Coordinates of N, CA and C in Angstrom, one line a residue:
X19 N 104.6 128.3 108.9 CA 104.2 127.0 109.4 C 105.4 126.2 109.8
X20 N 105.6 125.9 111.1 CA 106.5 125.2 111.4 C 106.4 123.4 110.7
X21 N 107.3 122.9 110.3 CA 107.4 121.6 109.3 C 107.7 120.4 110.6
X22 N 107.1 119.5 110.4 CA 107.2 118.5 111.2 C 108.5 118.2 111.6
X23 N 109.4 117.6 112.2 CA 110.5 116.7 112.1 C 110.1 115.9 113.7
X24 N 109.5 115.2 113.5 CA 109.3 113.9 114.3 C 107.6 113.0 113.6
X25 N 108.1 111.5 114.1 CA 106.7 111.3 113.7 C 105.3 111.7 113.7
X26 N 105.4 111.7 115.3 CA 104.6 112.5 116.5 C 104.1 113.4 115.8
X27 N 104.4 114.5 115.4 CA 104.3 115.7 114.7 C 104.0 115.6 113.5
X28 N 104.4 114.6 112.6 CA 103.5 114.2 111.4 C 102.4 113.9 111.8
X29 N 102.3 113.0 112.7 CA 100.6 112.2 112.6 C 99.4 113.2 112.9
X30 N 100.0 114.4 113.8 CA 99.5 115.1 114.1 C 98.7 115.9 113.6
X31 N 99.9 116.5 112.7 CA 99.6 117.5 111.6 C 98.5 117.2 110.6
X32 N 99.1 115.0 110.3 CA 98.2 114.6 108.9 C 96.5 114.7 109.9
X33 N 96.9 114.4 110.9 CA 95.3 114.1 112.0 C 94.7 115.5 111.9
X34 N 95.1 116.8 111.9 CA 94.3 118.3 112.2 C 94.0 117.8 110.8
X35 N 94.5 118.1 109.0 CA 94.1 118.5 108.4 C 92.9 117.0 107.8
X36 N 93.1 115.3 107.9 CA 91.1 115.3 108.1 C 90.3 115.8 109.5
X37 N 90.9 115.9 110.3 CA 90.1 116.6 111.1 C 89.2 117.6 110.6
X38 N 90.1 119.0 110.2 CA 89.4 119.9 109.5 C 88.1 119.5 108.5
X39 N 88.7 118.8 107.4 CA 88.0 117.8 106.2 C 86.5 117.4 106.9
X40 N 86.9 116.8 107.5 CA 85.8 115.9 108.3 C 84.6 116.5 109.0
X41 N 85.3 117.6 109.7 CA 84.0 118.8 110.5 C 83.3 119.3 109.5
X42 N 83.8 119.6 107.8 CA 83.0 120.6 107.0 C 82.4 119.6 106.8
X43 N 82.8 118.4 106.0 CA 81.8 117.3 105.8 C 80.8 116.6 106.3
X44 N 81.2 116.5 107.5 CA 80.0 116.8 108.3 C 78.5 117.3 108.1
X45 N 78.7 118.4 107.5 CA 77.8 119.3 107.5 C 76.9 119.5 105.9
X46 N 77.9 118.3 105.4 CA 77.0 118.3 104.1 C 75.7 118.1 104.0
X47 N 74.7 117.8 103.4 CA 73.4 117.6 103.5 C 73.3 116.2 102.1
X48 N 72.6 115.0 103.2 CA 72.7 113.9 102.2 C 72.3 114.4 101.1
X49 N 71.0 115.0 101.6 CA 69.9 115.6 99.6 C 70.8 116.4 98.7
X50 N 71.9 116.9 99.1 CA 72.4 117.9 98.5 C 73.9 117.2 97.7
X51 N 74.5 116.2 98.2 CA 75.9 116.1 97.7 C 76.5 116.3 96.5
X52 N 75.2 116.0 95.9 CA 75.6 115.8 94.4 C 75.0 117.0 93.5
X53 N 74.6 117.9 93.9 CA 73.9 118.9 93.3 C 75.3 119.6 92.8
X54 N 75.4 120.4 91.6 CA 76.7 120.4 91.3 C 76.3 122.9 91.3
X55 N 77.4 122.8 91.8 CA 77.4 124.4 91.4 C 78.9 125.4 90.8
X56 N 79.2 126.3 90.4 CA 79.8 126.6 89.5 C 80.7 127.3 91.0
X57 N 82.0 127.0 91.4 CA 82.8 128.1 92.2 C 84.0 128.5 91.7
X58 N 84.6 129.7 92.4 CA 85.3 130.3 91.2 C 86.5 130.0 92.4
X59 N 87.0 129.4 91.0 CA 88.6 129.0 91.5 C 89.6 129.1 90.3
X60 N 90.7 128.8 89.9 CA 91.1 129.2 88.6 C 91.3 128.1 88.2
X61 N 90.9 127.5 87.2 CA 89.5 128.0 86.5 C 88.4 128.2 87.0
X62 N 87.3 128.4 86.6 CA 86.3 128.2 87.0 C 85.6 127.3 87.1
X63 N 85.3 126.5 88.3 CA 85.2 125.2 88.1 C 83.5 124.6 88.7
X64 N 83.0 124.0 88.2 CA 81.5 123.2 88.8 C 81.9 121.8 89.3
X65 N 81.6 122.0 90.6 CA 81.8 120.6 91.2 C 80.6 120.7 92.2
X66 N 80.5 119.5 93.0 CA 79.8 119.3 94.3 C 80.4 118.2 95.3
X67 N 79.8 117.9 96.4 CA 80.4 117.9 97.6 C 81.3 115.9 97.4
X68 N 80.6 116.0 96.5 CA 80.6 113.9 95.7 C 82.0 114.0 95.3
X69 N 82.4 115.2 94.2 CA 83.5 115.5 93.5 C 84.7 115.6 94.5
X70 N 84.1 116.6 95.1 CA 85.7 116.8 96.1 C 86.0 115.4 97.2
X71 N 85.0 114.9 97.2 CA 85.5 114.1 98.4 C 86.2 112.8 97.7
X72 N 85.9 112.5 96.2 CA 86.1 111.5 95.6 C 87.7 111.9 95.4
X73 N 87.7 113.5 95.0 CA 89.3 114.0 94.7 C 89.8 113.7 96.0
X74 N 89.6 113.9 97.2 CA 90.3 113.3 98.3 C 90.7 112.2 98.2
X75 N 89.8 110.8 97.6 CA 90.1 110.0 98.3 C 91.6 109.2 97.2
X76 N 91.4 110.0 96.0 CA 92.4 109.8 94.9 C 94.1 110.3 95.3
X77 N 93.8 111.2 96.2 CA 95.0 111.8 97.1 C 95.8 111.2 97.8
X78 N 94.3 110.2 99.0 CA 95.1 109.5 99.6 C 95.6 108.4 99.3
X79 N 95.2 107.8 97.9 CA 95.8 107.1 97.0 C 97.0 107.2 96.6
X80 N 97.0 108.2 96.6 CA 98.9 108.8 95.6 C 99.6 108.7 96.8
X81 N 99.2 109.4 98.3 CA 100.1 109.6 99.1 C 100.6 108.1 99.6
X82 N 99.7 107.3 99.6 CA 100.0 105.8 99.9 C 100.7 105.5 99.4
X83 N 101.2 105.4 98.1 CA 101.8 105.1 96.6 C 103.1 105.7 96.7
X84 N 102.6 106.7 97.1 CA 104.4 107.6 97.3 C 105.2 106.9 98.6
X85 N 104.0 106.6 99.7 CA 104.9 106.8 101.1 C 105.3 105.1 100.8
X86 N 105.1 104.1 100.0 CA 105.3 102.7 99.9 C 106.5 103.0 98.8
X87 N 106.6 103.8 97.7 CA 107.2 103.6 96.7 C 109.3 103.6 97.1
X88 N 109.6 102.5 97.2 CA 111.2 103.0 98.0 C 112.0 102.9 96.8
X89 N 111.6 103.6 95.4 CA 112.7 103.7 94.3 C 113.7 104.7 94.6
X90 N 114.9 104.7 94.3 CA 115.5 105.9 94.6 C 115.9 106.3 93.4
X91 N 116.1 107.6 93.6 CA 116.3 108.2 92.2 C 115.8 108.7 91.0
X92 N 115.5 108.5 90.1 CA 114.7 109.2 88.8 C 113.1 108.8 89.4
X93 N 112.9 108.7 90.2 CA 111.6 108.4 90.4 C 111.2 109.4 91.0
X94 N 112.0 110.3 92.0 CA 111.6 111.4 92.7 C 110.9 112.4 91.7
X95 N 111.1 112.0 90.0 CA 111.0 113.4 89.7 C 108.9 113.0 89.2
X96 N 108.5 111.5 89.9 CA 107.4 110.8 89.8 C 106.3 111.6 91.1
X97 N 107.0 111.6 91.8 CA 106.7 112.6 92.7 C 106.5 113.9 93.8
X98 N 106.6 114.8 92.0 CA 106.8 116.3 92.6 C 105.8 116.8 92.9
X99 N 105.4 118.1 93.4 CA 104.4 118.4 93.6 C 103.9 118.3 92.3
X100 N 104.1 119.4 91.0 CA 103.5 119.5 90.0 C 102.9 117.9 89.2
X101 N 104.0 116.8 89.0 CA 103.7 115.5 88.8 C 102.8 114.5 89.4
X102 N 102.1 115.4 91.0 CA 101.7 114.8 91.3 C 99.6 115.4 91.5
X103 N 100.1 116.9 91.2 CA 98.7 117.2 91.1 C 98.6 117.0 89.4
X104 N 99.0 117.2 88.4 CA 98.5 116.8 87.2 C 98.0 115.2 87.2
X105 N 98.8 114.1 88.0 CA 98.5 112.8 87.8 C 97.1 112.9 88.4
X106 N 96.5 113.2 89.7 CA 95.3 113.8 90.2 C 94.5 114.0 89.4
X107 N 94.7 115.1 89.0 CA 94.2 115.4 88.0 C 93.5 114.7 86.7
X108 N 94.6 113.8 86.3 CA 94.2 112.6 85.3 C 93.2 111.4 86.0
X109 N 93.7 111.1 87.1 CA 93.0 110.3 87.5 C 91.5 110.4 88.2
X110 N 91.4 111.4 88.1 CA 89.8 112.2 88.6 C 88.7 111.5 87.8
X111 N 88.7 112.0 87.0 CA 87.7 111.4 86.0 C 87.7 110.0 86.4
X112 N 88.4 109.4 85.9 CA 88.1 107.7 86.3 C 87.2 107.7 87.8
X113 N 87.9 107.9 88.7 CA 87.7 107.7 90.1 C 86.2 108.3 90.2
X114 N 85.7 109.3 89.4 CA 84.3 110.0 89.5 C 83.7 108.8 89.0
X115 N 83.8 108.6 87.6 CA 83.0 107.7 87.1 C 82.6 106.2 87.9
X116 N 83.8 105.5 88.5 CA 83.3 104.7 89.1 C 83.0 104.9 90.6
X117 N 82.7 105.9 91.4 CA 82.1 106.1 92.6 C 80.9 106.9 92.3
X118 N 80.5 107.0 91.5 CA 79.0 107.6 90.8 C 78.1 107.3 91.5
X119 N 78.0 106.0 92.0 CA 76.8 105.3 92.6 C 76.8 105.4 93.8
X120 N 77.5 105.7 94.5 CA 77.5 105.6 95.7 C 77.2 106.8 96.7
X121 N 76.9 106.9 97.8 CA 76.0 107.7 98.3 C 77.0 108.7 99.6
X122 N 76.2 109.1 99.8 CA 77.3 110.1 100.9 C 78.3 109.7 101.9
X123 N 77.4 108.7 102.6 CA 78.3 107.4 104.1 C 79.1 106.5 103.0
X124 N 78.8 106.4 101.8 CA 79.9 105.3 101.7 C 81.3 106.5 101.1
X125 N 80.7 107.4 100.4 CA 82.3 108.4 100.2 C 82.6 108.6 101.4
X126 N 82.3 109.3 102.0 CA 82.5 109.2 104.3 C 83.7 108.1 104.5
X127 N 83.3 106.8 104.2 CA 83.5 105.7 104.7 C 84.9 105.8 104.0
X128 N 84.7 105.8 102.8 CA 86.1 105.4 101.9 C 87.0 106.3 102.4
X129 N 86.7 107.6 102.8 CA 87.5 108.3 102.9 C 88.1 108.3 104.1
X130 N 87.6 108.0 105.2 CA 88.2 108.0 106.8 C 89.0 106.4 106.6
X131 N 88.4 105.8 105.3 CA 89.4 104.2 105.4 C 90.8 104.6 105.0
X132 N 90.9 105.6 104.3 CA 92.2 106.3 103.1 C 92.5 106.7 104.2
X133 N 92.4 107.7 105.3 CA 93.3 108.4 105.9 C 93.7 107.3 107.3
X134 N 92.9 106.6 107.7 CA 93.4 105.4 108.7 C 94.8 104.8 107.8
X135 N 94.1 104.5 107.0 CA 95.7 104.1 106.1 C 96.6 104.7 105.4
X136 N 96.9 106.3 105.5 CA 97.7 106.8 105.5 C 98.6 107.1 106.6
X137 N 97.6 107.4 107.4 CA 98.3 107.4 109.7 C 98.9 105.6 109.6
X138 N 98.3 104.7 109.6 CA 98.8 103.4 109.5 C 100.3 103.5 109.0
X139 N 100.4 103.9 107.8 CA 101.6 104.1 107.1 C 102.6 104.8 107.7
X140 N 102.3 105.9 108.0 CA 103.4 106.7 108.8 C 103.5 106.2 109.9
X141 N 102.8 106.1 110.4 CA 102.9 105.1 111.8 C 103.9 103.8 111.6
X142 N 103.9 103.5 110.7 CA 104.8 102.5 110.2 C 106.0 102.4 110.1
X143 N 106.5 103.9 109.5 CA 108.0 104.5 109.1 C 108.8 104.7 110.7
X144 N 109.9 104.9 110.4 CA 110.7 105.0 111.9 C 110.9 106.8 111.5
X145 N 111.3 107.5 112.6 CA 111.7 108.7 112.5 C 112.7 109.2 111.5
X146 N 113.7 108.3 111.6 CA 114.8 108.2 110.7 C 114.5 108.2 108.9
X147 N 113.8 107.3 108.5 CA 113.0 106.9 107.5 C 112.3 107.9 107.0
X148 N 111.4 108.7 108.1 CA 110.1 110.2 107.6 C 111.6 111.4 108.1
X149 N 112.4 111.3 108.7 CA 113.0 112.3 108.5 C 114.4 112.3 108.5
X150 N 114.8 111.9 107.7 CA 116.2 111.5 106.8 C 117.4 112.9 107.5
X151 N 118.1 112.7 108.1 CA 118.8 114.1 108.2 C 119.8 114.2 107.3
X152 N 120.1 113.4 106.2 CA 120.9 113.2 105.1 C 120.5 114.4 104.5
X153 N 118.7 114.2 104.1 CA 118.3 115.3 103.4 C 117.8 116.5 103.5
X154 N 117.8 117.7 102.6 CA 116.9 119.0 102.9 C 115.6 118.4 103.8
X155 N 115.1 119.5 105.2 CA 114.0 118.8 105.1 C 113.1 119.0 104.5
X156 N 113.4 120.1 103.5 CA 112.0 119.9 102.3 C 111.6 118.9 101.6
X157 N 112.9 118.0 101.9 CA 113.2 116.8 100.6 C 112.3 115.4 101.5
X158 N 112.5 115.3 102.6 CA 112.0 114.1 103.7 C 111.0 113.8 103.2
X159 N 110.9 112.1 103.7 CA 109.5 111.6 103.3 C 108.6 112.2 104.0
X160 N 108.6 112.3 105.0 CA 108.0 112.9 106.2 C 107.4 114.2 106.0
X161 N 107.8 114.9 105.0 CA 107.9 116.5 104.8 C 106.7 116.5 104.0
X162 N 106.8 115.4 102.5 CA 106.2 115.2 101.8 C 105.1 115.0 102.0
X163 N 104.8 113.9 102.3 CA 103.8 113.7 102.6 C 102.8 114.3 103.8
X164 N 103.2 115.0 104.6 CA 102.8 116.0 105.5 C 102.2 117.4 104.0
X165 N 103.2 117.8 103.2 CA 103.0 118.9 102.1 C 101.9 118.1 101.2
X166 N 101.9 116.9 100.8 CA 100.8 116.6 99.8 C 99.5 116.3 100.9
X167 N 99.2 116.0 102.0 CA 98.1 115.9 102.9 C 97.2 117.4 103.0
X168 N 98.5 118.0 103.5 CA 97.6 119.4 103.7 C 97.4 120.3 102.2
X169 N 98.0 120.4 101.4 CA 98.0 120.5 100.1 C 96.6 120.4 99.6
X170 N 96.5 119.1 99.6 CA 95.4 118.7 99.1 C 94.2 119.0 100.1
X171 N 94.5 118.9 101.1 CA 92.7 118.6 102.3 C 92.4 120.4 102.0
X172 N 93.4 120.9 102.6 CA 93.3 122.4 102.2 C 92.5 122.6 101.0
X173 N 93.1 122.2 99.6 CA 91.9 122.2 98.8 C 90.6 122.2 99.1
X174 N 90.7 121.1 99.4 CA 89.4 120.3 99.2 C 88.2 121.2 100.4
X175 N 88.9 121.5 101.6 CA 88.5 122.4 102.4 C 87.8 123.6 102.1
X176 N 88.8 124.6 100.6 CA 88.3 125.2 100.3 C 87.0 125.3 98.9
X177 N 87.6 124.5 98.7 CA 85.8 124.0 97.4 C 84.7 123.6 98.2
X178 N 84.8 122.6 99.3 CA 83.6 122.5 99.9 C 83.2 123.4 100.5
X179 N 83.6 124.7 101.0 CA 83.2 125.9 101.8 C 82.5 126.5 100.7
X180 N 83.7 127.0 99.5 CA 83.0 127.4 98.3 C 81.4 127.0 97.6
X181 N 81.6 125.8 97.3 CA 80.6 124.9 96.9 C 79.1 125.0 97.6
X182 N 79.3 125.2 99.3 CA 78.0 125.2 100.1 C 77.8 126.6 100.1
X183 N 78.7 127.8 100.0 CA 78.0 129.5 99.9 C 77.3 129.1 98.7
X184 N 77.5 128.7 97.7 CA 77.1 129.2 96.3 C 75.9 128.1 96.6
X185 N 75.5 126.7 96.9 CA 74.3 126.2 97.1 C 73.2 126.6 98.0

Protein backbone atom coordinates (compact mmCIF):
# COMPACT_ATOMS: atom_id res chain seq x y z
CA UNK A 1 0.00 0.00 0.00
CA UNK A 2 1.44 3.14 -1.08
CA UNK A 3 1.37 5.75 2.23
CA UNK A 4 -0.06 9.05 1.57
CA UNK A 5 2.41 12.02 1.57
CA UNK A 6 0.17 14.96 0.52
CA UNK A 7 -3.00 16.14 1.96
CA UNK A 8 -4.91 15.40 -1.08
CA UNK A 9 -3.98 11.81 -0.64
CA UNK A 10 -4.94 11.64 2.96
CA UNK A 11 -8.40 12.89 2.47
CA UNK A 12 -8.66 10.57 0.02
CA UNK A 13 -7.58 7.55 1.40
CA UNK A 14 -9.56 8.63 4.96
CA UNK A 15 -12.75 9.30 2.17
CA UNK A 16 -12.40 5.36 0.37
CA UNK A 17 -12.12 3.70 3.83
CA UNK A 18 -15.90 5.48 5.20
CA UNK A 19 -16.73 5.06 1.90
CA UNK A 20 -16.25 1.37 2.15
CA UNK A 21 -17.85 1.52 5.93
CA UNK A 22 -20.80 3.19 4.70
CA UNK A 23 -21.74 0.90 1.48
CA UNK A 24 -21.81 -2.26 4.04
CA UNK A 25 -23.84 -0.23 6.37
CA UNK A 26 -25.99 0.51 4.18
CA UNK A 27 -27.15 -2.67 3.88
CA UNK A 28 -27.92 -3.27 7.41
CA UNK A 29 -31.44 -4.15 8.11
CA UNK A 30 -33.14 -1.58 10.67
CA UNK A 31 -35.00 -4.89 12.35
CA UNK A 32 -31.80 -6.53 12.56
CA UNK A 33 -29.01 -4.09 14.12
CA UNK A 34 -29.02 -5.15 17.27
CA UNK A 35 -29.58 -8.76 17.11
CA UNK A 36 -26.25 -9.88 18.51
CA UNK A 37 -24.38 -13.10 16.88
CA UNK A 38 -21.21 -14.90 17.84
CA UNK A 39 -18.13 -14.25 14.89
CA UNK A 40 -14.99 -15.72 15.09
CA UNK A 41 -12.30 -13.40 15.41
CA UNK A 42 -9.60 -13.76 18.09
CA UNK A 43 -11.25 -14.03 20.43
CA UNK A 44 -14.33 -15.08 19.76
CA UNK A 45 -16.35 -12.41 19.81
CA UNK A 46 -20.62 -11.63 19.85
CA UNK A 47 -21.36 -8.41 18.64
CA UNK A 48 -24.00 -6.78 16.17
CA UNK A 49 -24.16 -4.22 13.64
CA UNK A 50 -25.03 -1.33 16.91
CA UNK A 51 -21.66 -2.55 18.42
CA UNK A 52 -19.40 -2.04 15.60
CA UNK A 53 -20.65 1.09 14.49
CA UNK A 54 -20.59 2.55 18.05
CA UNK A 55 -16.69 1.14 18.11
CA UNK A 56 -16.32 3.34 15.04
CA UNK A 57 -17.61 6.11 16.31
CA UNK A 58 -15.17 5.80 19.57
CA UNK A 59 -12.26 5.72 16.87
CA UNK A 60 -13.15 8.73 15.37
CA UNK A 61 -13.00 10.03 18.75
CA UNK A 62 -9.41 9.10 19.52
CA UNK A 63 -8.37 10.12 15.99
CA UNK A 64 -9.78 13.67 16.70
CA UNK A 65 -7.95 13.67 20.03
CA UNK A 66 -4.80 12.58 18.49
CA UNK A 67 -4.86 14.85 15.30
CA UNK A 68 -5.78 18.13 17.96
CA UNK A 69 -3.28 16.77 20.65
CA UNK A 70 0.15 19.11 19.79
CA UNK A 71 2.08 17.66 23.00
CA UNK A 72 5.40 16.74 21.95
CA UNK A 73 7.19 14.17 23.40
CA UNK A 74 6.31 11.56 26.08
CA UNK A 75 2.98 11.77 24.86
CA UNK A 76 3.70 9.95 21.58
CA UNK A 77 4.02 6.93 23.56
CA UNK A 78 -0.17 8.07 24.30
CA UNK A 79 -0.54 7.36 20.92
CA UNK A 80 0.74 4.14 19.73
CA UNK A 81 -0.96 1.80 17.88
CA UNK A 82 -1.13 -0.76 20.78
CA UNK A 83 -2.05 2.39 23.36
CA UNK A 84 -4.39 3.28 21.28
CA UNK A 85 -6.47 0.08 20.50
CA UNK A 86 -6.43 -1.02 24.28
CA UNK A 87 -7.79 2.68 25.22
CA UNK A 88 -10.67 1.58 22.49
CA UNK A 89 -10.95 -0.98 23.92
CA UNK A 90 -11.67 0.53 27.49
CA UNK A 91 -13.68 2.94 26.24
CA UNK A 92 -16.23 0.59 24.42
CA UNK A 93 -18.22 -0.33 27.03
CA UNK A 94 -19.04 3.16 28.21
CA UNK A 95 -19.80 4.31 24.66
CA UNK A 96 -22.23 1.06 24.28
CA UNK A 97 -23.88 1.77 27.27
CA UNK A 98 -24.73 5.16 26.56
CA UNK A 99 -25.86 4.84 22.81
CA UNK A 100 -28.06 1.79 23.81
CA UNK A 101 -31.06 3.74 22.91
CA UNK A 102 -30.61 4.87 19.95
CA UNK A 103 -31.61 3.52 16.68
CA UNK A 104 -29.89 2.81 13.45
CA UNK A 105 -30.10 6.63 11.57
CA UNK A 106 -29.00 8.07 14.60
CA UNK A 107 -25.66 5.64 14.84
CA UNK A 108 -25.62 6.47 10.83
CA UNK A 109 -25.80 10.00 11.79
CA UNK A 110 -23.21 10.13 14.51
CA UNK A 111 -21.02 8.44 12.54
CA UNK A 112 -20.91 10.38 9.11
CA UNK A 113 -20.82 13.52 11.83
CA UNK A 114 -17.21 11.78 13.28
CA UNK A 115 -15.87 11.34 9.91
CA UNK A 116 -16.90 14.98 8.48
CA UNK A 117 -14.93 15.94 11.45
CA UNK A 118 -12.17 14.08 11.07
CA UNK A 119 -11.85 15.27 6.90
CA UNK A 120 -12.56 18.85 8.61
CA UNK A 121 -9.49 18.24 10.70
CA UNK A 122 -7.10 17.21 8.19
CA UNK A 123 -8.41 19.55 5.95
CA UNK A 124 -7.32 21.88 8.53
CA UNK A 125 -3.52 20.79 8.81
CA UNK A 126 -1.09 22.23 6.18
CA UNK A 127 1.01 19.59 4.25
CA UNK A 128 3.98 20.38 6.14
CA UNK A 129 2.15 19.75 9.63
CA UNK A 130 0.42 16.02 8.14
CA UNK A 131 3.72 15.40 6.65
CA UNK A 132 6.68 16.59 8.61
CA UNK A 133 9.77 15.63 6.42
CA UNK A 134 11.85 16.03 9.69
CA UNK A 135 10.22 12.69 10.38
CA UNK A 136 10.09 8.84 9.40
CA UNK A 137 7.06 8.81 7.35
CA UNK A 138 5.80 6.21 9.49
CA UNK A 139 6.09 8.65 12.29
CA UNK A 140 3.83 11.81 10.38
CA UNK A 141 0.71 12.95 11.62
CA UNK A 142 -0.53 12.41 8.34
CA UNK A 143 0.67 8.73 8.33
CA UNK A 144 -1.09 8.17 11.54
CA UNK A 145 -3.92 9.07 11.29
CA UNK A 146 -4.44 7.74 7.69
CA UNK A 147 -3.00 4.02 9.78
CA UNK A 148 -5.57 4.46 12.66
CA UNK A 149 -8.64 5.35 10.05
CA UNK A 150 -8.03 2.43 7.95
CA UNK A 151 -6.95 0.25 10.91
CA UNK A 152 -9.92 0.65 12.41
CA UNK A 153 -12.76 0.99 9.42
CA UNK A 154 -11.00 -2.19 8.04
CA UNK A 155 -12.05 -3.73 11.24
CA UNK A 156 -15.10 -2.72 11.54
CA UNK A 157 -15.56 -3.66 7.79
CA UNK A 158 -14.68 -6.99 8.61
CA UNK A 159 -17.15 -7.78 11.69
CA UNK A 160 -19.89 -6.30 9.87
CA UNK A 161 -19.38 -8.66 6.88
CA UNK A 162 -18.75 -11.35 9.55
CA UNK A 163 -21.71 -10.46 11.74
CA UNK A 164 -24.40 -10.44 8.52
CA UNK A 165 -22.99 -14.22 7.11
CA UNK A 166 -23.62 -15.57 10.50
CA UNK A 167 -27.28 -13.63 10.79
Amino acid sequence: MKLPTTKQELLDKVRASHRKLGVEAATIPASHYRHTAMIWQEPRLHTNAAMVLVDVIVWNTMILQFAHDRTPGPSASFYSPSAMAQRAERLSAGFQRRFAGRDLRELEAMLTEGQDRVLDCVAHHSNASLFDPALSPMKTLGRKIQFFTSTAYDDALSRLRQWKQVL
